[in-house]
mmCIF file with all atom_site columns, C-alpha atoms in Angstrom:
data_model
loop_
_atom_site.group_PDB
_atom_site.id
_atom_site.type_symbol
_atom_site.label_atom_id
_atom_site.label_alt_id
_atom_site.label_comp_id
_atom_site.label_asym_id
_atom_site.label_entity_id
_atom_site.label_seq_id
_atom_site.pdbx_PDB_ins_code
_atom_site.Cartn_x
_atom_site.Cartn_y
_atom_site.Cartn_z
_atom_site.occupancy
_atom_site.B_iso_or_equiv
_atom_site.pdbx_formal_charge
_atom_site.auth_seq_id
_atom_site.auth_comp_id
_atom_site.auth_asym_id
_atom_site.auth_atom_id
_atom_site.pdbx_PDB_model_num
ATOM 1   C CA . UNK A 1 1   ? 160.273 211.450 319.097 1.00 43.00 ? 784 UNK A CA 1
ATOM 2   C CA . UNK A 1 2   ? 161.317 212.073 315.824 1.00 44.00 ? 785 UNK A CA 1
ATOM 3   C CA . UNK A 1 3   ? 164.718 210.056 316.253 1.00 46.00 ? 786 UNK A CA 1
ATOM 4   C CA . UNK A 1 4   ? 162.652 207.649 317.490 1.00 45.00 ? 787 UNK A CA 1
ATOM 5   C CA . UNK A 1 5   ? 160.604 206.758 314.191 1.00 41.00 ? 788 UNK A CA 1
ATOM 6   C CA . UNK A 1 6   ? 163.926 207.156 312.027 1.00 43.00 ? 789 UNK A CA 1
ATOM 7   C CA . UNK A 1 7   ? 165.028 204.114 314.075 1.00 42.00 ? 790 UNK A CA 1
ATOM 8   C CA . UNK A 1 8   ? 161.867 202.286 313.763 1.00 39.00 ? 791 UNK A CA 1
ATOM 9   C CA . UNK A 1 9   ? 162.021 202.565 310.213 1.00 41.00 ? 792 UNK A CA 1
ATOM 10  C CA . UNK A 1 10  ? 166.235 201.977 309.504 1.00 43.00 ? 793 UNK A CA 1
ATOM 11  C CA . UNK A 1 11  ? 165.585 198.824 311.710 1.00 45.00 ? 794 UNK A CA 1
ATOM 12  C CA . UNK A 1 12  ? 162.746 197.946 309.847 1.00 48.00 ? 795 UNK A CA 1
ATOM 13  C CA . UNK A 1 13  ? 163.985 198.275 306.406 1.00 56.00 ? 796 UNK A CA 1
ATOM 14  C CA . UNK A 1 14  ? 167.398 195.952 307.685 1.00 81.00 ? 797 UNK A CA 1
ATOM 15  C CA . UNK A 1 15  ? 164.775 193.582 308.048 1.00 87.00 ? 798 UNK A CA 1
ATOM 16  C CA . UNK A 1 16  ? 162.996 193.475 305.630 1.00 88.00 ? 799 UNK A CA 1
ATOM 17  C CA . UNK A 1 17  ? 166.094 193.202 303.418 1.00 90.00 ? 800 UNK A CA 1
ATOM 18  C CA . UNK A 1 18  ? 167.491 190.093 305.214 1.00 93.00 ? 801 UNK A CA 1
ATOM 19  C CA . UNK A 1 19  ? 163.859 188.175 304.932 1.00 93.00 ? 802 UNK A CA 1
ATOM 20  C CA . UNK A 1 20  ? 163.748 188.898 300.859 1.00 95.00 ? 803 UNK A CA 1
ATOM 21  C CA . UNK A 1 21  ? 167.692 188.086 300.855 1.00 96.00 ? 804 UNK A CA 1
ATOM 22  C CA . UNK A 1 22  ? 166.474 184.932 302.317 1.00 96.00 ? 805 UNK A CA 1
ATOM 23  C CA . UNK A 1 23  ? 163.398 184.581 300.657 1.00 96.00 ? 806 UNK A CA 1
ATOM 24  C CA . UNK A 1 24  ? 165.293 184.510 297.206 1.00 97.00 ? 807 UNK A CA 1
ATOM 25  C CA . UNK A 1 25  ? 167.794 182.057 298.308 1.00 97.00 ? 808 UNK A CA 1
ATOM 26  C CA . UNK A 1 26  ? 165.185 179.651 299.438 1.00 97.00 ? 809 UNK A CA 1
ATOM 27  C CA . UNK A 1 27  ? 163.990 180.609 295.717 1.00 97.00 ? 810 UNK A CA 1
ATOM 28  C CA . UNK A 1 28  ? 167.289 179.349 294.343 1.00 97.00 ? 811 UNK A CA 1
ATOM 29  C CA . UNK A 1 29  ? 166.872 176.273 296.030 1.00 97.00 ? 812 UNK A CA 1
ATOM 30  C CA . UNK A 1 30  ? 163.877 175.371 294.747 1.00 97.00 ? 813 UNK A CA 1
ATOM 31  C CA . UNK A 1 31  ? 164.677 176.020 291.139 1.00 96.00 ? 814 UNK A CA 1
ATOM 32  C CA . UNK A 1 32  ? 167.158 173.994 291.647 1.00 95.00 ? 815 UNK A CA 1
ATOM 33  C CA . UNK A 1 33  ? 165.268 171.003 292.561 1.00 95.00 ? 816 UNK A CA 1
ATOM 34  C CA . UNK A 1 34  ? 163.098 171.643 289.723 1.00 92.00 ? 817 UNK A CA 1
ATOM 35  C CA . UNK A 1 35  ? 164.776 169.589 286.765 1.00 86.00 ? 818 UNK A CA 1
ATOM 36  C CA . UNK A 1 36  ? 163.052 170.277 283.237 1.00 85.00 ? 819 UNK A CA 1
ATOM 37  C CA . UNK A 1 37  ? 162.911 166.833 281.330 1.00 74.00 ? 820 UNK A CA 1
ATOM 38  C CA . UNK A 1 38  ? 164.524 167.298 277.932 1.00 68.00 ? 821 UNK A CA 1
ATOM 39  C CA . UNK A 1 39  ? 167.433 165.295 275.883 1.00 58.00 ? 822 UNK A CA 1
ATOM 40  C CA . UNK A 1 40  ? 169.581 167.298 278.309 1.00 64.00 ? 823 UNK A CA 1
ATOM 41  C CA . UNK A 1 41  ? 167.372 168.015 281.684 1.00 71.00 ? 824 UNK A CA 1
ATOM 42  C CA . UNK A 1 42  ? 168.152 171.703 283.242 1.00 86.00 ? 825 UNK A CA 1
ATOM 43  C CA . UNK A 1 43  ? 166.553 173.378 286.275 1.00 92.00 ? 826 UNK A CA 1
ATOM 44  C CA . UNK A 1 44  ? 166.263 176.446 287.096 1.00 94.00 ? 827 UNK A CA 1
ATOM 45  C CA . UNK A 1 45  ? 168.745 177.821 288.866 1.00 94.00 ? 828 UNK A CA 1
ATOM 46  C CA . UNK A 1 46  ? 170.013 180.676 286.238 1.00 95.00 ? 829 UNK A CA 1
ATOM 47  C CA . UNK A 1 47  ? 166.411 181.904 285.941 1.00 97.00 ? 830 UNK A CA 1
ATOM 48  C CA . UNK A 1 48  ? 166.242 182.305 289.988 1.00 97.00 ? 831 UNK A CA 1
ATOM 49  C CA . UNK A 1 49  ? 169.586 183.684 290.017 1.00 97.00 ? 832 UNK A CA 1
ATOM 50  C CA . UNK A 1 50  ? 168.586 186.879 287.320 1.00 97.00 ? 833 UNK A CA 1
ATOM 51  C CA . UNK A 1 51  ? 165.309 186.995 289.048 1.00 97.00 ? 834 UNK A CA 1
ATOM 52  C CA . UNK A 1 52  ? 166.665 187.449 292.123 1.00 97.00 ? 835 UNK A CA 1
ATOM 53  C CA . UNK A 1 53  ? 168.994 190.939 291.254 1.00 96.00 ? 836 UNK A CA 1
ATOM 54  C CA . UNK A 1 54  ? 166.441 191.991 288.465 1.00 95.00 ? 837 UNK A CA 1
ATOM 55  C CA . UNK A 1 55  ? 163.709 192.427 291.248 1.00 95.00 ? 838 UNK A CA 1
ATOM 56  C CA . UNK A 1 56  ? 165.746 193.164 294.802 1.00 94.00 ? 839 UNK A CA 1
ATOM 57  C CA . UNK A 1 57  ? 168.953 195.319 292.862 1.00 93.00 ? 840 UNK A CA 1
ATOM 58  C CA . UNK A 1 58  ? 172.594 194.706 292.670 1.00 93.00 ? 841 UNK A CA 1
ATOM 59  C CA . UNK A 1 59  ? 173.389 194.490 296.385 1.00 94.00 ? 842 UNK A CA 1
ATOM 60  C CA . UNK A 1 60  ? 170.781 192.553 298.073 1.00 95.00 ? 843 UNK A CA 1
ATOM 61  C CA . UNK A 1 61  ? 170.710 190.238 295.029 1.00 96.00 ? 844 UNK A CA 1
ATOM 62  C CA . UNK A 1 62  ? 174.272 189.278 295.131 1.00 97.00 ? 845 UNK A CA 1
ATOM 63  C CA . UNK A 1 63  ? 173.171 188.643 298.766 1.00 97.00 ? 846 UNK A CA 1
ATOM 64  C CA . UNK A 1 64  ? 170.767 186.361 298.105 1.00 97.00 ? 847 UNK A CA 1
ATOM 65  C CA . UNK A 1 65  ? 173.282 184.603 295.690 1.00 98.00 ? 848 UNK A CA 1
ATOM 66  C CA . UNK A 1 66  ? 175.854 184.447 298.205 1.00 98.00 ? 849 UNK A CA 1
ATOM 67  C CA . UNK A 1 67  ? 173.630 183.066 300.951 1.00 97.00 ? 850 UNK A CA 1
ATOM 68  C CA . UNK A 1 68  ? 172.420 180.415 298.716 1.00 98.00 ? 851 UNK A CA 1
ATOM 69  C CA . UNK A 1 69  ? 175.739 179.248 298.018 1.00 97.00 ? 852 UNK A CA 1
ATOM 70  C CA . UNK A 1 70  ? 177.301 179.778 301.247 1.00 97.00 ? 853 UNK A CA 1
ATOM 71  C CA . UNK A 1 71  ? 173.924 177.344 302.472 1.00 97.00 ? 854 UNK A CA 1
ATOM 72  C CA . UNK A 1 72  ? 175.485 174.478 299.618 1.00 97.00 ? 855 UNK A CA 1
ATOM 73  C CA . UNK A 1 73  ? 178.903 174.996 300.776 1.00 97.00 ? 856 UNK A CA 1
ATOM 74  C CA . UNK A 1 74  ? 177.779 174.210 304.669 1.00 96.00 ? 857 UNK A CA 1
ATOM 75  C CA . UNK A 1 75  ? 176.196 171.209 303.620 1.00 96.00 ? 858 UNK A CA 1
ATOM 76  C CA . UNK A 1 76  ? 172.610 172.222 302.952 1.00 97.00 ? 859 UNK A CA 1
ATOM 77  C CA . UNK A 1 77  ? 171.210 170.381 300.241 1.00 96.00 ? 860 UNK A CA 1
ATOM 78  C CA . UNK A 1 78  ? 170.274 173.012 297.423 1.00 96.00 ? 861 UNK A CA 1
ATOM 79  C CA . UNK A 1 79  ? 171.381 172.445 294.854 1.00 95.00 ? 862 UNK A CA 1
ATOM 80  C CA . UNK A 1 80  ? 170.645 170.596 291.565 1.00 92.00 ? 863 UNK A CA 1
ATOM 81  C CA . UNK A 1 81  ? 169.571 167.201 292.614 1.00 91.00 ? 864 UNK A CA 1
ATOM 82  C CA . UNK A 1 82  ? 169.318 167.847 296.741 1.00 94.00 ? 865 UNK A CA 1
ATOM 83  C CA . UNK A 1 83  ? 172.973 167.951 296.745 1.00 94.00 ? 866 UNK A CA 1
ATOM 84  C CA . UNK A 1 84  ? 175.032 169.792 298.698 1.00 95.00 ? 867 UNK A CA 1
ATOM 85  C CA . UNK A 1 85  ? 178.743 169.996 300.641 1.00 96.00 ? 868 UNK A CA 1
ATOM 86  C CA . UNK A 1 86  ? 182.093 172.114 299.780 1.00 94.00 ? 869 UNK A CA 1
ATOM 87  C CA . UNK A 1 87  ? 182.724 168.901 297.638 1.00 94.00 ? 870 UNK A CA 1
ATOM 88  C CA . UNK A 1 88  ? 179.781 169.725 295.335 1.00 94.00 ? 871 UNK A CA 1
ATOM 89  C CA . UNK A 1 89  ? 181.738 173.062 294.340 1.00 94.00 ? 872 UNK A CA 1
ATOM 90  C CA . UNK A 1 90  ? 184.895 171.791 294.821 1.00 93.00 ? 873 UNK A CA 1
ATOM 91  C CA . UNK A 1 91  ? 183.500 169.228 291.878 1.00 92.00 ? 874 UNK A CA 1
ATOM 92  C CA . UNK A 1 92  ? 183.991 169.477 288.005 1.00 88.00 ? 875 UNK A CA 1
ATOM 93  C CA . UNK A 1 93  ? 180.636 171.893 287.465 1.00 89.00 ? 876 UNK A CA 1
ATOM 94  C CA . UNK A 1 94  ? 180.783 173.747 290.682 1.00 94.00 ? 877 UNK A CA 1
ATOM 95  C CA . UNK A 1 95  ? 182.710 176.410 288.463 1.00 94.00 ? 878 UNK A CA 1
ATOM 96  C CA . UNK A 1 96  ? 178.839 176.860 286.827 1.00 95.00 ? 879 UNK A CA 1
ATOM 97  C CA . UNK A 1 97  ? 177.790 177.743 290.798 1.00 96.00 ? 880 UNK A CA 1
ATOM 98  C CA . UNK A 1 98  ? 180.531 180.319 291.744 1.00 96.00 ? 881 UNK A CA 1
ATOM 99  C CA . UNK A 1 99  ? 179.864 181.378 288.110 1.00 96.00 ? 882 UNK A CA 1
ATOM 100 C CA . UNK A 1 100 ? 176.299 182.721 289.937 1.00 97.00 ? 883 UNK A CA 1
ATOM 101 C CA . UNK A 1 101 ? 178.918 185.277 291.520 1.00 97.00 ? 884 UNK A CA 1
ATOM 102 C CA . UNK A 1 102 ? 179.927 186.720 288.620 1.00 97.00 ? 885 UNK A CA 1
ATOM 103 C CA . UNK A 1 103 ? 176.504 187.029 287.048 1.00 97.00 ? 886 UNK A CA 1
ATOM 104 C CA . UNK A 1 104 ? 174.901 188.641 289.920 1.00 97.00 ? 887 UNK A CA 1
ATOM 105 C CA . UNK A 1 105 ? 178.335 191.256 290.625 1.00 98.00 ? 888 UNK A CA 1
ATOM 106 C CA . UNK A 1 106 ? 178.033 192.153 286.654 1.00 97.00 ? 889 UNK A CA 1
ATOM 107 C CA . UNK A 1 107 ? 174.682 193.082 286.859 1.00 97.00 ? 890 UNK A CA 1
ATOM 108 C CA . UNK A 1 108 ? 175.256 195.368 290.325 1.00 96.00 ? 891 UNK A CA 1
ATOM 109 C CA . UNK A 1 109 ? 177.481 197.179 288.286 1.00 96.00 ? 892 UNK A CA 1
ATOM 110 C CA . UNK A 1 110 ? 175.408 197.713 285.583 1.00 95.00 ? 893 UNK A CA 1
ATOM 111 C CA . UNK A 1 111 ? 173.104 198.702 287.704 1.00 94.00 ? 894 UNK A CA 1
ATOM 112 C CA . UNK A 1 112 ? 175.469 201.107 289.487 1.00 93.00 ? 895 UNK A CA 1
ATOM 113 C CA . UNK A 1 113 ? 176.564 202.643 286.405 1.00 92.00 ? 896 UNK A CA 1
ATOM 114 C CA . UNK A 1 114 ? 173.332 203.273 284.141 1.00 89.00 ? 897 UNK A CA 1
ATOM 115 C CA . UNK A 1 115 ? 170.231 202.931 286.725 1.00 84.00 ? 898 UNK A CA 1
ATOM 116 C CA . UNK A 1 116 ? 167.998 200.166 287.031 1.00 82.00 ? 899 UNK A CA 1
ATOM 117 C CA . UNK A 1 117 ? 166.518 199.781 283.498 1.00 85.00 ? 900 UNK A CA 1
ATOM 118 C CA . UNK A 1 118 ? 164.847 196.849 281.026 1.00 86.00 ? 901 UNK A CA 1
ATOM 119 C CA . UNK A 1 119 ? 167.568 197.223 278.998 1.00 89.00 ? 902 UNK A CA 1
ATOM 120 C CA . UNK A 1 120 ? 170.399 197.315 280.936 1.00 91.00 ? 903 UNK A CA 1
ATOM 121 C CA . UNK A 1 121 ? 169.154 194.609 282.901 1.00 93.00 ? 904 UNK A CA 1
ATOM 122 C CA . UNK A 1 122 ? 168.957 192.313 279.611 1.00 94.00 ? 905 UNK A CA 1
ATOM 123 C CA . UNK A 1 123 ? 171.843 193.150 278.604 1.00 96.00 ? 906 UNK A CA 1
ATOM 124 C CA . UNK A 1 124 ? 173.703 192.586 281.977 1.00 96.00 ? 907 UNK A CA 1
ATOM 125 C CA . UNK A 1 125 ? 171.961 189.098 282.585 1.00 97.00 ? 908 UNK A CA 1
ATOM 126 C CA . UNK A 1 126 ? 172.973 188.184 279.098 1.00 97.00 ? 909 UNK A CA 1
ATOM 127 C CA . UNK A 1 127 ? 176.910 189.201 279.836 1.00 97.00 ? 910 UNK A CA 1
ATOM 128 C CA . UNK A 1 128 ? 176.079 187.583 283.353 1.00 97.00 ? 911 UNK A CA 1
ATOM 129 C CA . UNK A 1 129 ? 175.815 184.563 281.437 1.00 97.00 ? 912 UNK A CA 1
ATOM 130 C CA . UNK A 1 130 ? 178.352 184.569 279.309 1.00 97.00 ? 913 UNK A CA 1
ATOM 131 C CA . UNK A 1 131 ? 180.827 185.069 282.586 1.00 97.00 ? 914 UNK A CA 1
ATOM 132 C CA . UNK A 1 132 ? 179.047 181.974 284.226 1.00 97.00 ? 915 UNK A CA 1
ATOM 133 C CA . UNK A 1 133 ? 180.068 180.100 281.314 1.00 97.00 ? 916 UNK A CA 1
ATOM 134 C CA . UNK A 1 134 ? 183.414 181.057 280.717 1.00 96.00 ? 917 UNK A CA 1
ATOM 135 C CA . UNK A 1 135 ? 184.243 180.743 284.599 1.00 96.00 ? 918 UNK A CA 1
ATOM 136 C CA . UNK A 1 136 ? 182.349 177.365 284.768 1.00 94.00 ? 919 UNK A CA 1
ATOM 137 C CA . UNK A 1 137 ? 184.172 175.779 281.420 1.00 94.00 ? 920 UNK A CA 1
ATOM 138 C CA . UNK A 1 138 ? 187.761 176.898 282.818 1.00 92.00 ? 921 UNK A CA 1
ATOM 139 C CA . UNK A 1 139 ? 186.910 175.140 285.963 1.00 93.00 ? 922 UNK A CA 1
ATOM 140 C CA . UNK A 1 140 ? 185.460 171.673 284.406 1.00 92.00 ? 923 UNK A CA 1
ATOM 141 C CA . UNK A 1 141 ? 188.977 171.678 282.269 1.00 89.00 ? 924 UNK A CA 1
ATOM 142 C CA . UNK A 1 142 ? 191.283 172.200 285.087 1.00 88.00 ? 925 UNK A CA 1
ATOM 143 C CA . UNK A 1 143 ? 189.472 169.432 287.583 1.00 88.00 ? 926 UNK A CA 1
ATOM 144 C CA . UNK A 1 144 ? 187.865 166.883 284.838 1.00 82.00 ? 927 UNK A CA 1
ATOM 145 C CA . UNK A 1 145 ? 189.909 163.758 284.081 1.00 71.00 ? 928 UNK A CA 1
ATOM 146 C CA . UNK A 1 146 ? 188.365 160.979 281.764 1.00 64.00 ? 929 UNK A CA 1
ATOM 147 C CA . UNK A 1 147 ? 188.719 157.401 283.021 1.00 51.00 ? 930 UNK A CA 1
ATOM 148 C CA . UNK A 1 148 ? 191.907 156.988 280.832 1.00 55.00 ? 931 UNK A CA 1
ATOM 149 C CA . UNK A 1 149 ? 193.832 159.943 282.427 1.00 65.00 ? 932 UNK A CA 1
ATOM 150 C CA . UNK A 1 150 ? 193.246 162.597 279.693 1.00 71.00 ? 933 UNK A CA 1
ATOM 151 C CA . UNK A 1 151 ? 191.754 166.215 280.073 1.00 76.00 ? 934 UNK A CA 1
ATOM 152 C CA . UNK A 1 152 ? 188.592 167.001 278.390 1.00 75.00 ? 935 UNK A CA 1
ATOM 153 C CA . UNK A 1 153 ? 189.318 169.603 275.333 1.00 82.00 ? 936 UNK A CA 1
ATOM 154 C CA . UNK A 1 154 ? 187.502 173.141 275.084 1.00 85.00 ? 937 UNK A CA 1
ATOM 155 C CA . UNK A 1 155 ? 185.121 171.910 272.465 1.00 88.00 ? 938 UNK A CA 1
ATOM 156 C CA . UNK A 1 156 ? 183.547 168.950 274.042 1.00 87.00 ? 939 UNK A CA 1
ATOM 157 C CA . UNK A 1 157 ? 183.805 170.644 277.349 1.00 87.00 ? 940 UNK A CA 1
ATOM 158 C CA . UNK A 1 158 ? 181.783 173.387 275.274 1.00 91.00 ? 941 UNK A CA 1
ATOM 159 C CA . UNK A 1 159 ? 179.419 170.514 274.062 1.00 91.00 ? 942 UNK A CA 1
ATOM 160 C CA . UNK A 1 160 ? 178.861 168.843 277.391 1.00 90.00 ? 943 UNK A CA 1
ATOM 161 C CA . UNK A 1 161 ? 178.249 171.820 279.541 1.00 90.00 ? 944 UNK A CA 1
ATOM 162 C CA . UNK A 1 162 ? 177.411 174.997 277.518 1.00 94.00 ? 945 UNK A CA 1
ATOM 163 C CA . UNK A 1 163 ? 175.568 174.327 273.706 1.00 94.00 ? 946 UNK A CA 1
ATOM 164 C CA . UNK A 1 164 ? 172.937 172.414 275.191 1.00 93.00 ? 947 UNK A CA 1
ATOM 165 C CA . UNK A 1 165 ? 171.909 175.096 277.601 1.00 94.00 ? 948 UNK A CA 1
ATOM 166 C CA . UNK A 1 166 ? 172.150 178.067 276.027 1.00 95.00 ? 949 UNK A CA 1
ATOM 167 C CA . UNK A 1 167 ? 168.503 178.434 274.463 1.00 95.00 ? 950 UNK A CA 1
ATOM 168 C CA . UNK A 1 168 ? 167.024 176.769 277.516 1.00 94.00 ? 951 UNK A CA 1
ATOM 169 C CA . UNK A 1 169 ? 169.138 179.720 279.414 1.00 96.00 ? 952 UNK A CA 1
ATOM 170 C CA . UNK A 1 170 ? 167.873 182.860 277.341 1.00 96.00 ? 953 UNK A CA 1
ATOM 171 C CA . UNK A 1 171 ? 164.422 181.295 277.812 1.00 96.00 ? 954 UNK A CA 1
ATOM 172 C CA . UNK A 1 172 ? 165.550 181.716 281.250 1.00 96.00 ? 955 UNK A CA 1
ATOM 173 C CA . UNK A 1 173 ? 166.736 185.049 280.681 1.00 96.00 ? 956 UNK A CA 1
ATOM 174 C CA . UNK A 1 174 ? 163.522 186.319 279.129 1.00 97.00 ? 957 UNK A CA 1
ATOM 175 C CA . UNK A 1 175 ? 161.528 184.620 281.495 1.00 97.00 ? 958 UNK A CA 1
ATOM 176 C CA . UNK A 1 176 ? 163.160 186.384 284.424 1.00 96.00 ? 959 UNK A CA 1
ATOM 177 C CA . UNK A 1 177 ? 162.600 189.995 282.586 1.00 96.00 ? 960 UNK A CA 1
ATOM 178 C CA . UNK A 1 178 ? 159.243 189.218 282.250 1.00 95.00 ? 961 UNK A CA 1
ATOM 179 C CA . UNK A 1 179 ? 158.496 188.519 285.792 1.00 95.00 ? 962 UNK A CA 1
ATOM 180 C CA . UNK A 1 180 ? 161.237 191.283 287.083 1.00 93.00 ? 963 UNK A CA 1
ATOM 181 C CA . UNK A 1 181 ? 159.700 194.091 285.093 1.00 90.00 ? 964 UNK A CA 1
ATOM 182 C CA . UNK A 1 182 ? 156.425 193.863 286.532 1.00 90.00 ? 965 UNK A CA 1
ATOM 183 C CA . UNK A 1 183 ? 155.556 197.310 288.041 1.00 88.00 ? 966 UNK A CA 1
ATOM 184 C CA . UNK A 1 184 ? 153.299 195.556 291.431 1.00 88.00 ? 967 UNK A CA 1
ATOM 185 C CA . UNK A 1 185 ? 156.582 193.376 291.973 1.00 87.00 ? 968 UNK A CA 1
ATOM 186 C CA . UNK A 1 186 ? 158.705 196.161 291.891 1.00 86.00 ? 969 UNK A CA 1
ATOM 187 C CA . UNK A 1 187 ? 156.607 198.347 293.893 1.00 86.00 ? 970 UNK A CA 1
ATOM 188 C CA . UNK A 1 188 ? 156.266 195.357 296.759 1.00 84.00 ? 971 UNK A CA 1
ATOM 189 C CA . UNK A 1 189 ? 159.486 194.713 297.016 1.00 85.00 ? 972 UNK A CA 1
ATOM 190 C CA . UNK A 1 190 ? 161.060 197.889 296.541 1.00 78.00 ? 973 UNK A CA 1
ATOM 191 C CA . UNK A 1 191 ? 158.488 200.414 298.712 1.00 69.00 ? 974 UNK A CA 1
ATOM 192 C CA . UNK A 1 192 ? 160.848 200.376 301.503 1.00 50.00 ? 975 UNK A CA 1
ATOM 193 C CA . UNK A 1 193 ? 163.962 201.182 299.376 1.00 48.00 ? 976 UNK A CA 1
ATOM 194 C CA . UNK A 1 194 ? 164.393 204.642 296.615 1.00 43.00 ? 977 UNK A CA 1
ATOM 195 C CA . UNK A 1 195 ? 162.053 204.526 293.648 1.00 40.00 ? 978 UNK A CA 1
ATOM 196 C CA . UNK A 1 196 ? 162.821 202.699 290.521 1.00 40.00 ? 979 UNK A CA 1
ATOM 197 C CA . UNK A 1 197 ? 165.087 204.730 288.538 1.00 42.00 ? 980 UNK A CA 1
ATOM 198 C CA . UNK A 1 198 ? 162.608 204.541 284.692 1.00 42.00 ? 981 UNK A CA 1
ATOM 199 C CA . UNK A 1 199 ? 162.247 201.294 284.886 1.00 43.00 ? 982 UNK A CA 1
ATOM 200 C CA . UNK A 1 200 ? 160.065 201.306 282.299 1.00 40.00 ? 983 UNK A CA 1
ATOM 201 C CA . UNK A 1 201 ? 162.680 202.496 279.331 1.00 39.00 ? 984 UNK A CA 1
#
């Protein structure tokens, strides 16, 4: 009887994992969609992204992250502008996407190595960032060619696809610790999982 209920429960924490792994990817894909209108519109996606490891942890987040991509890749149309198709990441910003990657495995290993906590969390989601960048500028210079034939330089790569974004992006940032640190949150999604680890500090 008693092996009974531990295989209740193991079955019914796998699912529950795979429907917030889901549930956060269908998150990305709305934030997506959502375009803020400013000199240079933005949407959401970076905010979704940190949300989506801040509040479900390093593994299941980099799920989620995966999935939503994976979804893009297939042809689903998720992101920015209902686009989607290998040719969208294949494209001169879909470094920015697989960037996502990077955030999401930085902050699993942050979260491996100190415990889930505030801190670490901003800090992780601020280096997250910085990857995402670096990843996504390499990859605009290597496939971007002007109409006359020449490569775009680092600087106006820089100017194009990083300076305008980076407030909007911390905004994102502190918007996503905001929202992730709240205890009921926490508590929801993690009840099935091992307590937070001081979240609080």
């Amino acid at each position: 009887m008693e092996t009974q209920t531990k295989s209740v429960s193991t079955s019914s924490f796998k699912t529950i994992d795979i429907v917030y792994i889901a549930v956060f990817a269908a998150l990305m894909a709305i934030c997506s969609w959502i375009s803020i209108p400013t000199t240079v519109p933005f949407t959401l996606q970076t905010f979704a992204v940190f949300l989506a490891v801040r509040l479900l942890g390093g593994k299941r987040g980099t799920l989620s992250v995966l999935v939503y991509i994976l979804l893009g890749a297939i042809g689903v149309p998720v992101f920015a502008g209902f686009s989607g198709g290998f040719g969208v990441i294949l494209g001169s910003t879909g470094g920015y996407i697989i960037g996502f990657i990077a955030s999401a495995l930085i902050m699993w290993a942050f979260e491996k190595w100190v415990g889930r906590k505030n801190w670490m969390y901003a800090i992780s989601m601020l280096l997250g960032l910085i990857a995402c960048y670096a990843i996504g500028t390499v990859w605009f210079n290597a496939i971007y060619v002007s109409e006359d034939g020449s490569k775009a330089g680092l600087i106006a790569t820089l100017s194009w696809c990083v300076f305008p974004f980076i407030i909007p992006d911390i905004i994102k940032i502190a918007l996503a610790m905001i929202i992730g640190s709240n205890r009921q949150l926490q508590k929801l999604i993690n009840n099935t999982n091992t307590p937070i680890e001081e979240s609080s500090k």
